[in-house]
Amino acid sequence: MAQETFAFTSSALRSLRLQRELLEQDDRRRALARESATRRFLSENPRPPLTPPRGQYCRDPAVHNALYSGDLLRIKSIFKDETTTNLIMETVSEELVWSPEQGLWVLSPRRQQTSALRIAAARGYGDCARHLLLRGAEVDAVVGGRAPLHDSAAAPRPDCTRLLLAFGADPNLLSAEGSAPLHLCTTPESLPCAELLLAHGARVNLGTRERQVTALHVAARQGLVAHVELYLRHGADPARRSHQGETPLNAACAAAERPEDAERYYQVAQRLLEAGADPGAAGRKDHTPLHNACGNGQPRLARLLLRHGADATVPNCAGYTPMDCALHAVEEYRHQRPEQTIALLLDHGAGPVHPKMLKFCCRHPPALEVVLNAYDRVPPAESWVGAVPPELWEEHRDFYASAVRAAGQPRRLQHLARCALRRHLGPRCHAAVPKLALLPPPLRLYLQLPLEGLIS
């Protein structure tokens, strides 16, 4: 903001100077702390990140423009030796921050630092990057929190990744945030970069500094099937837990939220389970993968987990079972047929829910019908009937009227026999009912809680 359009008071100027001094002190403190933490963490790689000598900064916009545009001729004329190639490219912009001491908003400088090699590697300027390396650019210099290899992997720029590795870049170097280049391969297009990193010695089970998240966690969370397969082939541990106790399977099931991504996450979970992942491994808040799949309205993913032995009745730290999570998700995922997930859980041993949970599924008649048919006596309607909007009631008047009439009344003998048989079979319902060959097909179907549009 121009000075002539912003009236600075003396107190604002003092606050601005104070903010700048505090920022410089904070930058120095963080740099020292990060360097020390990285050296301790990478005990197997004793070489610390290389940092250009302090004080050698370049703030010339013309130099910056040459780098960002990939102007090789200008770059050759500017960067001729080790000193110039390792300059710190710094930009300073001012932003408004709240000053509690002054009780007002003040302008504070915000510095961003990078290196010439980082800029070239992130934008895929291979010729520029080669020139800088041949003129002495430090391939592992961490400037502004990252080394060039981090940027080329994150971009992704496979050609620059190959070039940096050929010049001896450390594939296990941690950034200031504690991530190795392999952790930054987060898109399908980054697969070639991941392959190059692993071929040059990247440790597939290396965790981030604080959260201990591995590359397999990252790929699972992003739904990257090819990455997951690659890491598993290179010895990635599907049972490895993060600092919060999450496994890659937990990460995949928790991230499977959008219907359009369901197939990708299903394939990721399938690969992990085939590799030996535990379908019942509880992570953060004791959520199992099945809790996450049910909470995200993913019936196919839930079926996969149950087929591999997931427990449909286990509670999390709040006492919620996968069925409770499925009911909470009915409203949000009503277009993903949540009644299928509910019926699936009932077929694998989940019992009738507490009547107070009916209010979470009462706005989706198919889900409410499946839940009510799990009772041998329908509970009172007072717990849910008030939550049904009038227009929805009118649309499904016959169903809701039948549910209210059945509340508290004895069910038909046929239904009571169905409940008794399902209780006897318990978690074997899904496998045992189709094998009851002596029963007529319509009766076998009736045992599987089909939707009829009425409660009788």
Coordinates of C-alpha atoms in Angstrom, one line a residue:
M1 CA 0.0 0.0 0.0
A2 CA 1.5 3.4 -1.0
Q3 CA 2.6 5.7 1.8
E4 CA 0.6 8.6 0.4
T5 CA -2.6 6.6 0.7
F6 CA -2.0 5.3 4.2
A7 CA -1.5 7.7 7.1
F8 CA 1.1 6.2 9.4
T9 CA 1.1 7.4 13.0
S10 CA 4.3 7.4 15.1
S11 CA 2.9 4.5 17.2
A12 CA 2.2 2.5 14.0
L13 CA 5.7 3.1 12.8
R14 CA 7.2 2.0 16.1
S15 CA 5.0 -1.1 16.0
L16 CA 6.1 -1.8 12.5
R17 CA 9.8 -1.6 13.4
L18 CA 9.1 -3.8 16.4
Q19 CA 7.3 -6.4 14.3
R20 CA 10.2 -6.4 11.8
E21 CA 12.8 -7.0 14.6
L22 CA 10.7 -9.7 16.2
L23 CA 10.3 -11.4 12.8
E24 CA 14.0 -11.4 12.2
Q25 CA 14.7 -12.8 15.6
D26 CA 12.1 -15.5 15.1
D27 CA 13.6 -16.4 11.7
R28 CA 17.0 -16.9 13.2
R29 CA 15.6 -18.9 16.1
R30 CA 13.6 -21.2 13.9
A31 CA 16.5 -21.7 11.5
L32 CA 18.8 -22.9 14.4
A33 CA 16.1 -25.1 15.8
R34 CA 15.3 -26.7 12.5
E35 CA 18.9 -27.4 11.7
S36 CA 19.4 -29.0 15.2
A37 CA 16.3 -31.1 14.9
T38 CA 17.1 -32.4 11.4
R39 CA 20.6 -33.4 12.5
R40 CA 19.2 -35.3 15.5
F41 CA 16.5 -37.0 13.5
L42 CA 18.6 -38.2 10.6
S43 CA 21.2 -40.0 12.6
E44 CA 21.5 -42.5 9.8
N45 CA 22.3 -39.7 7.4
P46 CA 24.7 -37.5 9.4
R47 CA 25.2 -34.9 6.7
P48 CA 23.1 -31.9 7.7
P49 CA 21.2 -29.8 5.2
L50 CA 23.4 -27.3 3.4
T51 CA 22.5 -23.7 4.0
P52 CA 24.1 -20.9 2.0
P53 CA 26.2 -18.4 4.0
R54 CA 24.1 -15.9 5.9
G55 CA 23.7 -12.4 4.5
Q56 CA 24.1 -13.3 0.8
Y57 CA 20.7 -12.2 -0.5
C58 CA 19.3 -11.2 -3.9
R59 CA 16.3 -9.0 -4.0
D60 CA 16.6 -7.8 -7.6
P61 CA 13.3 -8.3 -9.4
A62 CA 15.2 -8.6 -12.7
V63 CA 17.1 -11.6 -11.4
H64 CA 13.9 -13.1 -10.0
N65 CA 12.1 -12.7 -13.3
A66 CA 14.9 -14.4 -15.2
L67 CA 14.6 -17.4 -13.0
Y68 CA 10.9 -17.6 -12.9
S69 CA 10.6 -17.3 -16.7
G70 CA 13.5 -19.8 -17.3
D71 CA 15.5 -17.3 -19.4
L72 CA 18.6 -19.4 -19.9
L73 CA 20.7 -16.7 -21.6
R74 CA 20.1 -14.2 -18.7
I75 CA 20.7 -16.9 -16.1
K76 CA 24.1 -17.8 -17.7
S77 CA 25.1 -14.1 -17.7
I78 CA 24.1 -13.7 -14.0
F79 CA 25.0 -17.0 -12.3
K80 CA 28.7 -17.6 -13.2
D81 CA 30.2 -19.0 -10.0
E82 CA 29.5 -20.8 -6.7
T83 CA 28.8 -17.5 -4.9
T84 CA 26.1 -16.3 -7.3
T85 CA 24.4 -19.6 -7.8
N86 CA 24.0 -20.0 -4.0
L87 CA 22.5 -16.6 -3.4
I88 CA 19.3 -16.5 -1.4
M89 CA 16.4 -15.2 -3.4
E90 CA 14.3 -13.1 -1.1
T91 CA 11.1 -11.2 -1.6
V92 CA 9.6 -9.0 1.1
S93 CA 5.9 -8.1 1.1
E94 CA 4.0 -6.3 3.8
E95 CA 0.7 -7.6 5.2
L96 CA -1.6 -6.3 7.8
V97 CA -1.4 -8.1 11.2
W98 CA -3.2 -7.4 14.4
S99 CA -1.1 -5.9 17.1
P100 CA -2.5 -6.6 20.6
E101 CA -0.1 -4.1 22.2
Q102 CA -1.3 -1.3 20.0
G103 CA -4.9 -2.5 19.6
L104 CA -4.8 -1.9 15.9
W105 CA -3.8 -3.5 12.6
V106 CA -0.3 -2.7 11.5
L107 CA 1.8 -3.5 8.4
S108 CA 4.3 -6.2 9.0
P109 CA 7.0 -7.5 6.6
R110 CA 6.6 -11.0 5.4
R111 CA 9.8 -12.5 4.0
Q112 CA 9.9 -15.4 1.5
Q113 CA 13.1 -17.1 0.7
T114 CA 14.1 -19.6 -1.9
S115 CA 17.1 -20.4 -4.1
A116 CA 17.8 -20.2 -7.8
L117 CA 18.0 -24.0 -8.0
R118 CA 14.7 -24.4 -6.2
I119 CA 13.0 -22.1 -8.6
A120 CA 14.4 -23.9 -11.7
A121 CA 13.6 -27.3 -10.2
A122 CA 10.0 -26.5 -9.3
R123 CA 9.2 -25.1 -12.8
G124 CA 11.0 -27.9 -14.7
Y125 CA 13.7 -25.7 -16.2
G126 CA 16.1 -28.5 -16.7
D127 CA 18.7 -26.6 -18.7
C128 CA 18.7 -23.8 -16.2
A129 CA 19.0 -26.2 -13.3
R130 CA 21.9 -28.0 -15.0
H131 CA 23.8 -24.7 -15.5
L132 CA 23.4 -23.8 -11.9
L133 CA 24.6 -27.2 -10.7
L134 CA 27.6 -27.0 -13.0
R135 CA 28.4 -23.6 -11.6
G136 CA 28.4 -24.8 -8.0
A137 CA 24.9 -24.6 -6.8
E138 CA 24.5 -26.7 -3.6
V139 CA 22.1 -29.5 -4.5
D140 CA 20.9 -30.1 -0.9
A141 CA 20.8 -26.5 0.3
V142 CA 17.6 -26.0 2.3
V143 CA 16.5 -22.4 1.7
G144 CA 13.1 -21.2 2.7
G145 CA 12.3 -24.6 4.3
R146 CA 12.9 -26.8 1.3
A147 CA 15.7 -28.2 -0.9
P148 CA 15.4 -28.3 -4.7
L149 CA 14.5 -32.0 -4.7
H150 CA 11.5 -31.3 -2.5
D151 CA 10.2 -28.9 -5.1
S152 CA 10.8 -31.1 -8.1
A153 CA 9.0 -34.0 -6.4
A154 CA 6.1 -31.8 -5.3
A155 CA 5.6 -30.0 -8.7
P156 CA 6.1 -32.8 -10.0
R157 CA 9.1 -32.5 -12.4
P158 CA 10.6 -35.9 -13.2
D159 CA 13.3 -34.6 -15.4
C160 CA 14.6 -32.2 -12.8
T161 CA 14.2 -34.9 -10.1
R162 CA 16.4 -37.2 -12.2
L163 CA 18.9 -34.4 -12.8
L164 CA 19.2 -33.5 -9.1
L165 CA 19.6 -37.2 -8.1
A166 CA 22.3 -37.5 -10.7
F167 CA 24.2 -34.7 -9.0
G168 CA 24.0 -36.4 -5.7
A169 CA 20.8 -35.0 -4.1
D170 CA 19.9 -36.8 -0.9
P171 CA 16.5 -38.5 -1.4
N172 CA 15.9 -38.7 2.4
L173 CA 16.6 -35.1 3.2
L174 CA 13.9 -33.6 5.4
S175 CA 12.4 -30.2 4.8
A176 CA 11.8 -27.7 7.6
E177 CA 8.4 -29.2 8.0
G178 CA 9.9 -32.6 8.4
S179 CA 8.9 -34.1 5.0
A180 CA 11.2 -36.1 2.7
P181 CA 10.8 -35.7 -1.1
L182 CA 8.8 -39.0 -1.2
H183 CA 6.2 -37.6 1.2
L184 CA 5.5 -34.8 -1.4
C185 CA 4.6 -37.1 -4.2
T186 CA 0.9 -36.5 -3.7
T187 CA -0.6 -36.6 -7.2
P188 CA -0.9 -39.3 -9.9
E189 CA 1.5 -37.4 -12.1
S190 CA 4.2 -37.7 -9.4
L191 CA 4.6 -41.5 -9.8
P192 CA 7.8 -41.1 -12.0
C193 CA 9.3 -39.0 -9.3
A194 CA 8.5 -41.6 -6.7
E195 CA 10.1 -44.3 -8.8
L196 CA 13.2 -42.2 -9.3
L197 CA 13.5 -41.5 -5.6
L198 CA 13.2 -45.1 -4.6
A199 CA 15.7 -46.2 -7.3
H200 CA 18.2 -43.7 -5.7
G201 CA 17.8 -45.0 -2.2
A202 CA 14.8 -43.2 -0.7
R203 CA 13.7 -45.0 2.5
V204 CA 10.1 -46.1 1.8
N205 CA 9.2 -46.4 5.6
L206 CA 10.8 -43.1 6.6
G207 CA 8.3 -41.1 8.6
T208 CA 7.9 -37.3 8.8
R209 CA 9.7 -35.7 11.7
E210 CA 6.7 -35.0 14.0
R211 CA 3.7 -37.0 12.8
Q212 CA 5.7 -40.1 11.6
V213 CA 3.6 -40.3 8.5
T214 CA 5.2 -42.5 5.8
A215 CA 4.9 -42.3 2.0
L216 CA 2.4 -45.1 2.2
H217 CA 0.2 -43.1 4.5
V218 CA 0.3 -40.2 2.1
A219 CA -0.5 -42.3 -1.0
A220 CA -3.4 -44.0 0.8
R221 CA -4.8 -40.7 2.0
Q222 CA -4.7 -39.3 -1.5
G223 CA -6.1 -42.5 -3.1
L224 CA -3.1 -43.1 -5.3
V225 CA -3.4 -46.7 -6.3
A226 CA -0.2 -46.9 -8.4
H227 CA 1.8 -45.3 -5.6
V228 CA 0.5 -47.7 -3.1
E229 CA 1.4 -50.7 -5.3
L230 CA 4.9 -49.2 -5.9
Y231 CA 5.6 -48.6 -2.2
L232 CA 4.4 -52.1 -1.2
R233 CA 6.7 -53.6 -3.9
H234 CA 9.5 -51.8 -2.2
G235 CA 8.8 -53.1 1.2
A236 CA 6.4 -50.5 2.7
D237 CA 4.9 -51.6 5.9
P238 CA 1.1 -51.6 5.8
A239 CA 1.0 -51.9 9.6
R240 CA 3.1 -48.8 10.2
R241 CA 1.4 -46.3 12.5
S242 CA 1.7 -42.6 12.6
H243 CA 2.2 -40.6 15.8
Q244 CA -1.6 -40.6 16.2
G245 CA -1.8 -44.3 15.7
E246 CA -3.2 -44.2 12.2
T247 CA -2.4 -47.0 9.7
P248 CA -2.4 -46.4 5.9
L249 CA -5.7 -48.3 5.8
N250 CA -7.2 -45.9 8.4
A251 CA -6.0 -43.0 6.3
A252 CA -7.6 -44.3 3.1
C253 CA -10.9 -45.1 4.7
A254 CA -11.0 -41.7 6.4
A255 CA -10.3 -39.9 3.2
A256 CA -12.9 -41.7 1.1
E257 CA -15.6 -39.0 1.3
R258 CA -16.7 -38.2 -2.2
P259 CA -18.7 -40.6 -4.3
E260 CA -16.6 -40.0 -7.4
D261 CA -13.5 -41.1 -5.5
A262 CA -15.0 -44.3 -4.1
E263 CA -13.4 -46.7 -6.7
R264 CA -9.9 -45.3 -6.1
Y265 CA -10.1 -45.7 -2.3
Y266 CA -11.7 -49.1 -2.7
Q267 CA -8.7 -50.3 -4.8
V268 CA -6.2 -48.7 -2.3
A269 CA -7.9 -50.5 0.6
Q270 CA -7.9 -53.8 -1.4
R271 CA -4.2 -53.6 -2.1
L272 CA -3.4 -52.8 1.6
L273 CA -5.6 -55.7 2.9
E274 CA -4.0 -58.1 0.4
A275 CA -0.6 -56.9 1.7
G276 CA -1.6 -57.8 5.3
A277 CA -3.2 -54.6 6.7
D278 CA -5.2 -55.2 9.8
P279 CA -8.9 -54.3 9.1
G280 CA -9.6 -53.8 12.8
A281 CA -6.6 -51.5 13.6
A282 CA -8.0 -48.6 15.7
G283 CA -6.4 -45.2 15.1
R284 CA -7.2 -41.8 16.3
K285 CA -10.2 -41.7 18.8
D286 CA -10.2 -45.5 18.4
H287 CA -11.8 -45.2 15.0
T288 CA -11.3 -48.4 13.0
P289 CA -11.3 -48.4 9.2
L290 CA -14.9 -49.7 9.3
H291 CA -15.9 -46.7 11.5
N292 CA -14.5 -44.4 8.8
A293 CA -16.0 -46.3 5.9
C294 CA -19.4 -46.2 7.5
G295 CA -19.1 -42.6 8.5
N296 CA -18.3 -41.7 4.9
G297 CA -21.3 -43.6 3.5
Q298 CA -19.2 -46.2 1.6
P299 CA -21.1 -49.5 1.5
R300 CA -18.7 -51.2 -0.9
L301 CA -15.7 -50.3 1.1
A302 CA -17.4 -51.4 4.3
R303 CA -18.2 -54.8 2.6
L304 CA -14.6 -55.2 1.7
L305 CA -13.5 -54.6 5.3
L306 CA -16.1 -56.9 6.7
R307 CA -15.1 -59.6 4.3
H308 CA -11.5 -59.4 5.7
G309 CA -12.7 -59.8 9.2
A310 CA -13.6 -56.3 10.5
D311 CA -15.7 -56.3 13.6
A312 CA -19.2 -54.6 13.1
T313 CA -19.8 -54.2 16.8
V314 CA -16.6 -52.6 18.2
P315 CA -17.0 -49.2 19.8
N316 CA -14.7 -46.2 19.5
C317 CA -13.6 -44.0 22.4
A318 CA -16.9 -42.2 22.4
G319 CA -18.8 -45.5 22.5
Y320 CA -20.0 -45.3 18.9
T321 CA -20.1 -48.5 16.8
P322 CA -19.8 -48.6 13.0
M323 CA -23.6 -48.7 13.0
D324 CA -23.8 -45.5 14.9
C325 CA -21.4 -43.9 12.4
A326 CA -23.5 -45.1 9.5
L327 CA -26.6 -43.6 11.0
H328 CA -25.0 -40.3 11.6
A329 CA -24.0 -40.3 8.0
V330 CA -27.4 -41.0 6.5
E331 CA -28.5 -37.4 6.1
E332 CA -25.2 -36.3 4.4
Y333 CA -24.8 -39.4 2.2
R334 CA -28.5 -40.2 1.4
H335 CA -27.7 -40.4 -2.3
Q336 CA -25.1 -43.2 -1.7
R337 CA -27.8 -45.6 -0.5
P338 CA -26.9 -45.7 3.2
E339 CA -29.5 -48.4 3.8
Q340 CA -27.1 -50.8 2.1
T341 CA -24.4 -50.1 4.7
I342 CA -26.9 -50.5 7.6
A343 CA -28.2 -53.8 6.2
L344 CA -24.6 -55.0 5.7
L345 CA -23.8 -54.3 9.3
L346 CA -26.9 -56.0 10.6
D347 CA -25.9 -59.1 8.5
H348 CA -22.5 -59.1 10.2
G349 CA -23.7 -59.1 13.8
A350 CA -24.7 -55.5 14.5
G351 CA -27.8 -55.5 16.8
P352 CA -30.8 -53.1 16.8
V353 CA -29.7 -49.6 17.6
H354 CA -30.8 -47.5 20.6
P355 CA -34.1 -45.8 19.9
K356 CA -32.5 -42.4 20.3
M357 CA -30.5 -43.0 17.1
L358 CA -33.6 -43.3 15.0
K359 CA -33.8 -39.5 14.6
F360 CA -30.6 -39.7 12.5
C361 CA -32.1 -41.9 9.8
C362 CA -35.8 -40.9 9.9
R363 CA -35.4 -38.5 7.0
H364 CA -34.4 -41.3 4.6
P365 CA -37.3 -43.8 4.6
P366 CA -35.2 -46.8 3.2
A367 CA -32.7 -46.5 6.0
L368 CA -35.4 -46.1 8.6
E369 CA -37.2 -49.2 7.3
V370 CA -34.1 -51.4 7.5
V371 CA -33.4 -50.2 11.1
L372 CA -37.0 -50.7 12.3
N373 CA -37.1 -54.2 10.8
A374 CA -34.2 -55.2 13.0
Y375 CA -36.5 -54.9 16.1
D376 CA -38.9 -57.6 17.1
R377 CA -41.0 -54.8 18.6
V378 CA -40.9 -51.3 17.0
P379 CA -39.9 -48.7 19.6
P380 CA -42.2 -45.7 20.3
A381 CA -42.2 -43.1 17.5
E382 CA -41.8 -40.1 19.8
S383 CA -38.0 -40.4 19.5
W384 CA -38.0 -39.6 15.7
V385 CA -41.4 -38.6 14.4
G386 CA -40.9 -34.9 15.2
A387 CA -37.7 -34.8 13.1
V388 CA -39.5 -35.6 9.9
P389 CA -40.2 -32.5 7.8
P390 CA -43.9 -32.1 6.8
E391 CA -43.2 -32.2 3.1
L392 CA -41.2 -35.4 3.4
W393 CA -44.0 -36.9 5.5
E394 CA -46.5 -36.1 2.7
E395 CA -44.2 -37.6 0.1
H396 CA -43.9 -40.9 2.0
R397 CA -47.2 -40.8 3.9
D398 CA -47.9 -44.5 3.6
F399 CA -44.5 -45.6 5.0
Y400 CA -44.4 -43.2 7.9
A401 CA -48.1 -43.9 8.8
S402 CA -47.3 -47.7 8.9
A403 CA -44.2 -47.0 11.1
V404 CA -46.2 -45.0 13.6
R405 CA -49.0 -47.6 13.7
A406 CA -46.4 -50.4 14.3
A407 CA -44.7 -48.6 17.1
G408 CA -45.2 -50.5 20.4
Q409 CA -47.4 -53.1 18.8
P410 CA -46.6 -56.9 18.4
R411 CA -45.1 -57.7 15.0
R412 CA -46.3 -60.5 12.7
L413 CA -45.3 -64.0 13.5
Q414 CA -43.4 -64.2 10.2
H415 CA -41.3 -61.2 11.3
L416 CA -40.7 -62.6 14.8
A417 CA -39.5 -65.8 13.2
R418 CA -37.2 -63.8 11.0
C419 CA -35.7 -61.9 14.0
A420 CA -35.2 -65.1 16.0
L421 CA -33.4 -66.8 13.1
R422 CA -31.2 -63.8 12.5
R423 CA -30.3 -63.5 16.2
H424 CA -29.3 -67.2 16.1
L425 CA -27.1 -66.8 13.1
G426 CA -25.6 -63.5 14.4
P427 CA -22.5 -62.4 12.4
R428 CA -23.0 -65.4 10.1
C429 CA -26.2 -64.1 8.5
H430 CA -24.5 -62.8 5.4
A431 CA -23.0 -66.2 4.7
A432 CA -25.5 -68.6 6.2
V433 CA -28.8 -67.2 4.8
P434 CA -27.9 -67.7 1.1
K435 CA -27.0 -71.3 1.9
L436 CA -30.4 -72.3 3.3
A437 CA -31.2 -74.3 0.3
L438 CA -34.3 -75.9 1.8
L439 CA -36.1 -72.5 2.1
P440 CA -37.9 -71.1 -0.9
P441 CA -36.1 -68.2 -2.6
P442 CA -38.7 -65.6 -1.6
L443 CA -38.3 -66.7 2.1
R444 CA -34.5 -66.5 1.9
L445 CA -34.9 -63.0 0.5
Y446 CA -37.3 -62.0 3.3
L447 CA -34.6 -63.0 5.8
Q448 CA -32.2 -60.5 4.2
L449 CA -34.5 -57.5 5.2
P450 CA -35.6 -56.4 1.7
L451 CA -37.2 -53.0 1.3
E452 CA -41.0 -53.1 1.0
G453 CA -41.9 -49.5 1.6
L454 CA -44.1 -50.4 4.7
I455 CA -43.6 -51.6 8.2
S456 CA -45.9 -54.5 8.9

